[in-house]
Short mmCIF file of N, CA and C in Angstrom, two decimals:
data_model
loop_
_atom_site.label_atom_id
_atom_site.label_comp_id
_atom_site.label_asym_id
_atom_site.label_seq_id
_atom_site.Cartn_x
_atom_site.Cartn_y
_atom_site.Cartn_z
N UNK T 1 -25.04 -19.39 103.58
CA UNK T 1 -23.92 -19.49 102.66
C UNK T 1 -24.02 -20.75 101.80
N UNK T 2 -23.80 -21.76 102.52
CA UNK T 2 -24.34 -23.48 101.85
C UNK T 2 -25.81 -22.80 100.70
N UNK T 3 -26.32 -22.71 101.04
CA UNK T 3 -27.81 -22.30 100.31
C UNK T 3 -27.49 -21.57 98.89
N UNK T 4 -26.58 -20.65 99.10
CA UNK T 4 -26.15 -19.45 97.92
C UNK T 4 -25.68 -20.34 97.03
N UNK T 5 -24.69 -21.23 97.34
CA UNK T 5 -23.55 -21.68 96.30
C UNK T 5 -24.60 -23.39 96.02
N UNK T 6 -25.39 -23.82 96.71
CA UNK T 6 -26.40 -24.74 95.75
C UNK T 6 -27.11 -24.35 94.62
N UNK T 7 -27.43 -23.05 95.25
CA UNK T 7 -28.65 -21.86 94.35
C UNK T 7 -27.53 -21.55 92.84
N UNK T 8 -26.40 -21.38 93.20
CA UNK T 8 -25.47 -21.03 91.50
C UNK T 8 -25.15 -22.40 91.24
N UNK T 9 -24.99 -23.00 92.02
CA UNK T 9 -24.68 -24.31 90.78
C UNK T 9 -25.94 -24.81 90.01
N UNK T 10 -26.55 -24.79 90.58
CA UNK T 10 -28.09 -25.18 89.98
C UNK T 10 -28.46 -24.30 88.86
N UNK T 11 -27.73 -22.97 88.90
CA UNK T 11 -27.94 -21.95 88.12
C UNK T 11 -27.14 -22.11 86.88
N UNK T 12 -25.82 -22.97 86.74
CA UNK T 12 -25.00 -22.69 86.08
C UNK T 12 -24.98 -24.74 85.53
N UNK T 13 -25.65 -25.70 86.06
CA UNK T 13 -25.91 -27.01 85.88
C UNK T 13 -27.23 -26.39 84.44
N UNK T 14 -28.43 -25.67 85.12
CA UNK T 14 -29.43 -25.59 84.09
C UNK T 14 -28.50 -24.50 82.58
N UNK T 15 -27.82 -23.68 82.81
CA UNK T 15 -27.67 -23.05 82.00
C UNK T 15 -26.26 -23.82 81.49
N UNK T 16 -26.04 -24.30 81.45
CA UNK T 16 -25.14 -25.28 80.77
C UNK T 16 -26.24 -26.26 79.98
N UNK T 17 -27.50 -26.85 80.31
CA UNK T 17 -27.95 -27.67 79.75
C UNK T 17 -28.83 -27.05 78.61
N UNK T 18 -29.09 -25.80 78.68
CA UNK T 18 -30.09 -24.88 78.21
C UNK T 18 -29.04 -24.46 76.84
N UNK T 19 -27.89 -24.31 77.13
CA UNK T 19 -27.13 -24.22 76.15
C UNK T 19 -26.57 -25.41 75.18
N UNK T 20 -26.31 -26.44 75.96
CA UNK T 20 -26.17 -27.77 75.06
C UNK T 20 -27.29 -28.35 74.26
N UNK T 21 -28.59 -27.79 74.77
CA UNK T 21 -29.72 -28.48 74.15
C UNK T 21 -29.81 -27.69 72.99
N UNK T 22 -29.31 -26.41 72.89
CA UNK T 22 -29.34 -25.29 71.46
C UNK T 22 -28.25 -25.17 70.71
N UNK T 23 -27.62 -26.28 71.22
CA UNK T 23 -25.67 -26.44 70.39
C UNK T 23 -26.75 -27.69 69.16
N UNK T 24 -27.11 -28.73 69.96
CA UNK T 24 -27.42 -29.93 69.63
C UNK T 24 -28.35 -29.66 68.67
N UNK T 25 -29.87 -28.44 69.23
CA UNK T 25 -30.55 -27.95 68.12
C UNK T 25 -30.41 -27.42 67.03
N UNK T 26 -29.40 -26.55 66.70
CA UNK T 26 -29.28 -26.60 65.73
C UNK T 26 -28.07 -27.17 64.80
N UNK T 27 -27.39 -28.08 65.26
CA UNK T 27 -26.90 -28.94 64.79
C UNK T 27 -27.70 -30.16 64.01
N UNK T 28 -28.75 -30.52 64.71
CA UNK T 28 -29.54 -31.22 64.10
C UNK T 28 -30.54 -30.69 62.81
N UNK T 29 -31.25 -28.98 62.63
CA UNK T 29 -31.35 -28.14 62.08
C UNK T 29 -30.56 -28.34 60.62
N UNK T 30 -29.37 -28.25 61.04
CA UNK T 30 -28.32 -28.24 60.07
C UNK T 30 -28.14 -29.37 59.11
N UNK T 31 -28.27 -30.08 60.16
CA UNK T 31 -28.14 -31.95 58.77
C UNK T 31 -29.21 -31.84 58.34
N UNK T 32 -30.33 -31.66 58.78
CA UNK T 32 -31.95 -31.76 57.98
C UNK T 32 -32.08 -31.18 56.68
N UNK T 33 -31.60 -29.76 56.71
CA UNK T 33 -31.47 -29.16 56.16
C UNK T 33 -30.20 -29.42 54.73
N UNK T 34 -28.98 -30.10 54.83
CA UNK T 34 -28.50 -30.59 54.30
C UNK T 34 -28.68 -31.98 53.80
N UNK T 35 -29.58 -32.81 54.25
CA UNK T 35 -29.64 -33.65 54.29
C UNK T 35 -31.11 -33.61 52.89
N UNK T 36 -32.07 -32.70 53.15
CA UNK T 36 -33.48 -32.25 52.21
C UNK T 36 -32.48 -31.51 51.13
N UNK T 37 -31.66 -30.97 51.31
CA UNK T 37 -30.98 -30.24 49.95
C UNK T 37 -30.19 -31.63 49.07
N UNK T 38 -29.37 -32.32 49.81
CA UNK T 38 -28.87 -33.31 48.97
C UNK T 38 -30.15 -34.20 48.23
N UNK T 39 -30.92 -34.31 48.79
CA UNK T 39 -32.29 -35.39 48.44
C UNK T 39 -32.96 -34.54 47.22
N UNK T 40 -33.07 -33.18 47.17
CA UNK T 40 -33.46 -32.63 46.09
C UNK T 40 -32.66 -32.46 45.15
N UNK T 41 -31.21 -32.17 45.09
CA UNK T 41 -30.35 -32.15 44.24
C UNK T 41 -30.28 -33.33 43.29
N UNK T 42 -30.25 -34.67 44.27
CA UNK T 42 -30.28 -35.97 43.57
C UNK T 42 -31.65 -36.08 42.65
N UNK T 43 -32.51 -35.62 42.83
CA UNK T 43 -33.59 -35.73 42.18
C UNK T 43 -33.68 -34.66 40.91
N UNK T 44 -32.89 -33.71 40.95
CA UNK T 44 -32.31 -32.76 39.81
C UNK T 44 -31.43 -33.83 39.07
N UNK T 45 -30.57 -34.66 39.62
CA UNK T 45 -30.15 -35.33 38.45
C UNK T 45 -30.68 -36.24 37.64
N UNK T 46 -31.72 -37.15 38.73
CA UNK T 46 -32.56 -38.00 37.96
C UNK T 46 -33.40 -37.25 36.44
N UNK T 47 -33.88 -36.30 36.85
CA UNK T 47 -34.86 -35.51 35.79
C UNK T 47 -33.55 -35.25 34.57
N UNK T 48 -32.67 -34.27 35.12
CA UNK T 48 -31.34 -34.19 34.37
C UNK T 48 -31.19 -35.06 33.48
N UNK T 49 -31.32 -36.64 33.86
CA UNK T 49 -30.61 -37.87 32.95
C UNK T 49 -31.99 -38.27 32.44
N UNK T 50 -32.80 -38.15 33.38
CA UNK T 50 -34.13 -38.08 32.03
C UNK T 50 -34.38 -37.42 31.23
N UNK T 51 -33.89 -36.21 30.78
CA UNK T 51 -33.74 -35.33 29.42
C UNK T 51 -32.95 -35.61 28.55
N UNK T 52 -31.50 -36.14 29.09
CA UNK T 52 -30.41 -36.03 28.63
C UNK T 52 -30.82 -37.90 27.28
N UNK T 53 -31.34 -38.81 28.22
CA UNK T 53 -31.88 -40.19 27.71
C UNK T 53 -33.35 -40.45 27.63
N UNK T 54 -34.02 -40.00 26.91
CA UNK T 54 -35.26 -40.33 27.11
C UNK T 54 -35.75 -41.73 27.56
N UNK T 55 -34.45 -42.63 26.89
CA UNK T 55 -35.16 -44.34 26.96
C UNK T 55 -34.97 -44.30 28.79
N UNK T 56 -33.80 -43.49 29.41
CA UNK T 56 -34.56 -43.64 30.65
C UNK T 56 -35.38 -43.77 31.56
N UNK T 57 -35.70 -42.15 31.34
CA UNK T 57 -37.03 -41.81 31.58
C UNK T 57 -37.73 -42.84 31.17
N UNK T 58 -37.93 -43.49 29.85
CA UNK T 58 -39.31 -44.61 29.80
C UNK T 58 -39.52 -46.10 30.89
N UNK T 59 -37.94 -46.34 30.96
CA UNK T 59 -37.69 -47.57 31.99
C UNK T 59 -38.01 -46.93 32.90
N UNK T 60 -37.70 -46.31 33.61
CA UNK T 60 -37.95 -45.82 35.10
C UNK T 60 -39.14 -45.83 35.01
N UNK T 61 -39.85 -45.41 34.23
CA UNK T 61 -41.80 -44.94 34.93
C UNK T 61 -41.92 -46.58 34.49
N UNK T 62 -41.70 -47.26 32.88
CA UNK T 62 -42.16 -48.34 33.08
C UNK T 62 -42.24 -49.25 34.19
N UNK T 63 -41.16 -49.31 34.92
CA UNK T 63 -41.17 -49.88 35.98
C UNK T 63 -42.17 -49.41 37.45
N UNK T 64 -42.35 -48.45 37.33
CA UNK T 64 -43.11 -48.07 38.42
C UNK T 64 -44.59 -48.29 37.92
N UNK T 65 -44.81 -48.07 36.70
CA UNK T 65 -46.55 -49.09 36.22
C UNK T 65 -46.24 -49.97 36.57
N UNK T 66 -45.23 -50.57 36.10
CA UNK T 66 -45.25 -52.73 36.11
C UNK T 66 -45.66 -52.92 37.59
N UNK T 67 -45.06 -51.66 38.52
CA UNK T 67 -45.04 -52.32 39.56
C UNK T 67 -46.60 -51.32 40.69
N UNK T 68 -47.50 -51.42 39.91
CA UNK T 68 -48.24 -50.83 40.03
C UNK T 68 -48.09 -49.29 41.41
N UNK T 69 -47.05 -48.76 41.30
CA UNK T 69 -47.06 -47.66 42.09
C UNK T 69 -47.53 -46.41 40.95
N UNK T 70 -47.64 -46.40 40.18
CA UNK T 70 -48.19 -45.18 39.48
C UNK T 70 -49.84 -46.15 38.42
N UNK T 71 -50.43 -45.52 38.62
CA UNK T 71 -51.45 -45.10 37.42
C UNK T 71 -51.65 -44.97 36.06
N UNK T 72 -51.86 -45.64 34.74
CA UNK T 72 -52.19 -45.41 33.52
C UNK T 72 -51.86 -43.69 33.50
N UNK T 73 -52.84 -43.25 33.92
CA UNK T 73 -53.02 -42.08 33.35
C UNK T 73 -51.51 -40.69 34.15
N UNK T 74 -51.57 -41.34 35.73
CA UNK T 74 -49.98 -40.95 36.00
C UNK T 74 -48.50 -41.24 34.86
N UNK T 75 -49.05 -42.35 34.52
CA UNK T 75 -47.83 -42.69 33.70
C UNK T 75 -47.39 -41.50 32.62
N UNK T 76 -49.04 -41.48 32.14
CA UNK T 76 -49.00 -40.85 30.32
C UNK T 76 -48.46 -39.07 31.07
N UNK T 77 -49.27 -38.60 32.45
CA UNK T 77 -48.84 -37.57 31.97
C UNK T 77 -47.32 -37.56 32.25
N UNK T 78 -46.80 -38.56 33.54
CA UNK T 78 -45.09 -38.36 33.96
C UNK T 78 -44.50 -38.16 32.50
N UNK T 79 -44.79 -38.96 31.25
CA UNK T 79 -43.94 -38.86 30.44
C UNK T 79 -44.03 -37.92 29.20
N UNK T 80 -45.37 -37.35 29.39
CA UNK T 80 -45.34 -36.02 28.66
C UNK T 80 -44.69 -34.65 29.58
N UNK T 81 -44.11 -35.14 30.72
CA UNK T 81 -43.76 -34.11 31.31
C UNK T 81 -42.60 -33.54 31.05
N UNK T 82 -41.83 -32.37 30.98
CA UNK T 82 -40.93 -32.05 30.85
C UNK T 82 -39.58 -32.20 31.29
N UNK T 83 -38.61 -33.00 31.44
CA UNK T 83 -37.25 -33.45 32.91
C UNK T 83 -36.63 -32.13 32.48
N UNK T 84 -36.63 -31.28 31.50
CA UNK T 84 -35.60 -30.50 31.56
C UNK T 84 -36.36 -29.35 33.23
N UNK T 85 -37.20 -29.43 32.62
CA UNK T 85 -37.91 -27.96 33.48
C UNK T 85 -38.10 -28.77 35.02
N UNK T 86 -38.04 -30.09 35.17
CA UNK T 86 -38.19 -30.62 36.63
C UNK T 86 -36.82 -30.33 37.22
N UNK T 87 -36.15 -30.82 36.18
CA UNK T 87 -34.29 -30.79 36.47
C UNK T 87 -33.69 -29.09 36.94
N UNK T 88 -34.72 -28.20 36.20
CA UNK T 88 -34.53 -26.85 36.99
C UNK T 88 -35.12 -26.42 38.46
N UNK T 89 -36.43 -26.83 38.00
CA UNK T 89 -36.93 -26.39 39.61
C UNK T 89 -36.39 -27.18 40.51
N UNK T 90 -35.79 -28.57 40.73
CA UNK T 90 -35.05 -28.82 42.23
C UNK T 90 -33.83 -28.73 41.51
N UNK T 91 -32.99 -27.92 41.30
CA UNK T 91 -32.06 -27.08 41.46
C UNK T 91 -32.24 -25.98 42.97
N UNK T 92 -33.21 -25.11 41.43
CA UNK T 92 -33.59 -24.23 42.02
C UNK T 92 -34.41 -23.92 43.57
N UNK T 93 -34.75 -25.35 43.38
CA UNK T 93 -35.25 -25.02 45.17
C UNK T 93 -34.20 -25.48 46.08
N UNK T 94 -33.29 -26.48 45.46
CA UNK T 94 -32.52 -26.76 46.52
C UNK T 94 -31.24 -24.93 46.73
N UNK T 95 -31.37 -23.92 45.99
CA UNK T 95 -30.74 -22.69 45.97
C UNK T 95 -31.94 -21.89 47.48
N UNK T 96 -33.07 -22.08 46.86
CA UNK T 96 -34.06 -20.67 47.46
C UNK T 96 -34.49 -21.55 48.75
N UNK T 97 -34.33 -22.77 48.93
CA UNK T 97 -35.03 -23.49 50.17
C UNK T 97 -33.93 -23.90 51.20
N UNK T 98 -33.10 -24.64 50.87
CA UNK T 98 -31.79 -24.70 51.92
C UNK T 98 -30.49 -24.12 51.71
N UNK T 99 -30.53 -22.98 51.96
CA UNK T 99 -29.52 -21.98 51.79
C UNK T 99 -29.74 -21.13 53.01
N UNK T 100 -29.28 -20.80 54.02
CA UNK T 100 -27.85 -21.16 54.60
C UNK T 100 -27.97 -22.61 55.32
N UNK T 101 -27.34 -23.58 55.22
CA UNK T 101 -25.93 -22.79 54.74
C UNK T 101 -25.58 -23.47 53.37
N UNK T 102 -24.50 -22.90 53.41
CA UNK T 102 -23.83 -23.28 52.22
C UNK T 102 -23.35 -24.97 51.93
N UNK T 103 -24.18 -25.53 51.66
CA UNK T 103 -23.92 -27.09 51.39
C UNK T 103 -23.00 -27.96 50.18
N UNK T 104 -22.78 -28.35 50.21
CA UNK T 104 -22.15 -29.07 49.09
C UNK T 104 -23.21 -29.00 47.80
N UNK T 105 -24.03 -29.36 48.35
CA UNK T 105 -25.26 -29.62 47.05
C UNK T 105 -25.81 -28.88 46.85
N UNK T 106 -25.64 -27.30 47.61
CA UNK T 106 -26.47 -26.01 47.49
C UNK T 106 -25.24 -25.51 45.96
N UNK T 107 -24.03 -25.56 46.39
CA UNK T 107 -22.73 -25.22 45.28
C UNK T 107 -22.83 -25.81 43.69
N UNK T 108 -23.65 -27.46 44.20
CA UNK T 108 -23.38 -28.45 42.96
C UNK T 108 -24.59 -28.12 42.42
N UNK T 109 -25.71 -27.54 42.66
CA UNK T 109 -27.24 -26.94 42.01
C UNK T 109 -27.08 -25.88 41.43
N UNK T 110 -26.07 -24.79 42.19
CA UNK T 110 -25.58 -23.73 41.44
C UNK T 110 -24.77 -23.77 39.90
N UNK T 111 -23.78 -24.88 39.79
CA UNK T 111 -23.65 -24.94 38.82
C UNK T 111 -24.13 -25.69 37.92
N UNK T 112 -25.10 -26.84 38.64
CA UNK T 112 -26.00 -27.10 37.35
C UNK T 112 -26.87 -26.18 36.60
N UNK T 113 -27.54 -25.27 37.49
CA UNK T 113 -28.57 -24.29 37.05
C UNK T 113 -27.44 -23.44 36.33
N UNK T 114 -26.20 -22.98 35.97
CA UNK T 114 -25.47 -22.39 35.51
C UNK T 114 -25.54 -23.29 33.96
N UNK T 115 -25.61 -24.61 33.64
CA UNK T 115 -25.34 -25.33 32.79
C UNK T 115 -26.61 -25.70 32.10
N UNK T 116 -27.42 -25.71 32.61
CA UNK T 116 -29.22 -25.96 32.06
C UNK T 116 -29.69 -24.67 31.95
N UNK T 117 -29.52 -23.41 32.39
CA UNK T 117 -30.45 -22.28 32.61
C UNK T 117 -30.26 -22.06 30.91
N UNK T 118 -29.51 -21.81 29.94
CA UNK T 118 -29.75 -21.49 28.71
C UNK T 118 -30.81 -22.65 27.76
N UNK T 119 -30.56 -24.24 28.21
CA UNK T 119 -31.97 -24.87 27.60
C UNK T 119 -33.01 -24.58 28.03
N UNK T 120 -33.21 -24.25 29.54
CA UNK T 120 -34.72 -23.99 30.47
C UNK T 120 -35.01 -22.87 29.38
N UNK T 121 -34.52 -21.51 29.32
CA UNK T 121 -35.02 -20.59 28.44
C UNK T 121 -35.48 -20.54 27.38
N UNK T 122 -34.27 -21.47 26.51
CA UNK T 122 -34.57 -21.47 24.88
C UNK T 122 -36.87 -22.56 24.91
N UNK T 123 -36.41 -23.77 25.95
CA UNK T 123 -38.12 -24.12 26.30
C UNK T 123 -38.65 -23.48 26.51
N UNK T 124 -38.86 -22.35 27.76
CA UNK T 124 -39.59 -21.68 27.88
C UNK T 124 -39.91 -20.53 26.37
N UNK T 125 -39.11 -19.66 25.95
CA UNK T 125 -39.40 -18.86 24.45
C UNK T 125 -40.25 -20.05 23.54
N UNK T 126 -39.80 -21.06 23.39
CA UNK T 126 -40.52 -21.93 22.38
C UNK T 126 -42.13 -22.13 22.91
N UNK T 127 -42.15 -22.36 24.04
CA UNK T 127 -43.65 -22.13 24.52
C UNK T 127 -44.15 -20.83 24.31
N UNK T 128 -43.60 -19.75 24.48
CA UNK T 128 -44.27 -18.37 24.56
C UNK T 128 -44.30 -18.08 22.99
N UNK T 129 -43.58 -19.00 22.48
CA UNK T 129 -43.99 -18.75 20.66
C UNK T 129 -45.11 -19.49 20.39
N UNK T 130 -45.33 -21.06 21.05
CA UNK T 130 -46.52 -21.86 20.83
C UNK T 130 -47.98 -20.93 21.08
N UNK T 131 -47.73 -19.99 22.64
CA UNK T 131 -48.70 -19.66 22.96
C UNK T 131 -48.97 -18.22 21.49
N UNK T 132 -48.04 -17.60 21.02
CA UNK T 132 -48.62 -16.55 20.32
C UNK T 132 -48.94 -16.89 19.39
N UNK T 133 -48.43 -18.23 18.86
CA UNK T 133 -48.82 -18.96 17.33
C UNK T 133 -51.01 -19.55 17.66
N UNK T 134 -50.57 -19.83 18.67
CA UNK T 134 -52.23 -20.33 19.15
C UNK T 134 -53.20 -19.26 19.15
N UNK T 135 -52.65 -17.84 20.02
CA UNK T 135 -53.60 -17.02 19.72
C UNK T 135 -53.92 -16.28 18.71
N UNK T 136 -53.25 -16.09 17.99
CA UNK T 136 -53.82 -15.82 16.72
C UNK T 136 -54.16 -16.81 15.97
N UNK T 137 -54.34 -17.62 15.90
CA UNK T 137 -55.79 -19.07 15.35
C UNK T 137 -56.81 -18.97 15.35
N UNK T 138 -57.50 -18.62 14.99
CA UNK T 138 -59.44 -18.95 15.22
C UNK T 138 -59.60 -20.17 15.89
N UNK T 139 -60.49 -20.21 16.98
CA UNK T 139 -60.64 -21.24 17.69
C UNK T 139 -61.77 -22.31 17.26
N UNK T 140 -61.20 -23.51 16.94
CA UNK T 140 -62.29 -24.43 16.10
C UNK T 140 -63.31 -24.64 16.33
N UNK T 141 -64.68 -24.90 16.50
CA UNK T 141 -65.91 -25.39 16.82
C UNK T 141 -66.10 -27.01 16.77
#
C-alpha cells in the first residue's frame, strides 16, 4: 500500500514538472518571437525614415564608415539601396515570420504595409518600365 501511493506521487510530482517545463516553454517561445518581430519592425522604421529623409540615411551610414564598421564599397552600395523597398520587406516579414501571435508590432507592420504598399508598387512598375525601356535598346559594344 505505502509503495502504491509513493509510486502516484512520484507520478503526479513528474507530471506536474513535465507540464510546468511546457507552460514556461512556450512562454519563452512567445517573447522570442515577439521580441524578433519588434526588432524587425523597428528596423522597418529606420529604412521608413531613410526614404522619408535622405540626409538621414547619409548620416547614419556616414557614421558607420567613419567608424570603420562598413566598407567603401558597402557604403556606396547601402546608399544606392532602396529604404523604401527595405522598409517593406521587414514589414512584411515581421507579418509572414512572427505571426501567431498577434503582437503589437505584427498590427503596427500591418498598417504600415497598408501606408507604403501603394509607393512599393508605383517603384516596382517604374522598374518594370526601366526594364522594358532597356530591352528594346540595342545593346552597346
Amino acid at each position: 500500500m505505502f509503495e502504491n501511493n509513493e509510486k502516484t506521487k512520484n507520478i503526479l510530482i513528474i507530471t506536474g514538472l513535465v507540464i510546468l517545463t511546457l507552460i514556461i516553454a512556450y512562454f519563452m517561445a512567445r517573447y522570442e518571437v515577439v521580441r524578433r518581430a519588434k526588432r524587425e519592425y523597428l528596423e522597418g522604421e529606420k529604412f521608413l525614415s531613410f526614404y522619408k529623409n535622405p540626409e538621414l540615411k547619409k548620416q547614419y551610414y556616414d557614421e558607420k564608415l567613419r567608424k570603420k564598421e562598413i566598407t567603401q564599397e558597402e557604403y556606396e552600395m547601402l546608399m544606392e539601396d532602396n529604404a523604401l523597398k527595405n522598409a517593406y520587406v521587414q514589414y512584411q516579414t515581421v507579418i509572414d515570420l512572427f505571426t501567431p501571435p498577434e503582437s503589437k508590432w505584427v498590427k503596427l507592420s500591418r498598417e504600415r504595409l497598408k501606408e507604403i504598399e501603394p509607393l512599393y508598387n508605383q517603384w516596382v512598375e517604374s522598374l518594370k518600365a526601366e526594364i522594358e525601356k532597356a530591352s528594346k535598346e540595342p545593346i552597346k559594344k
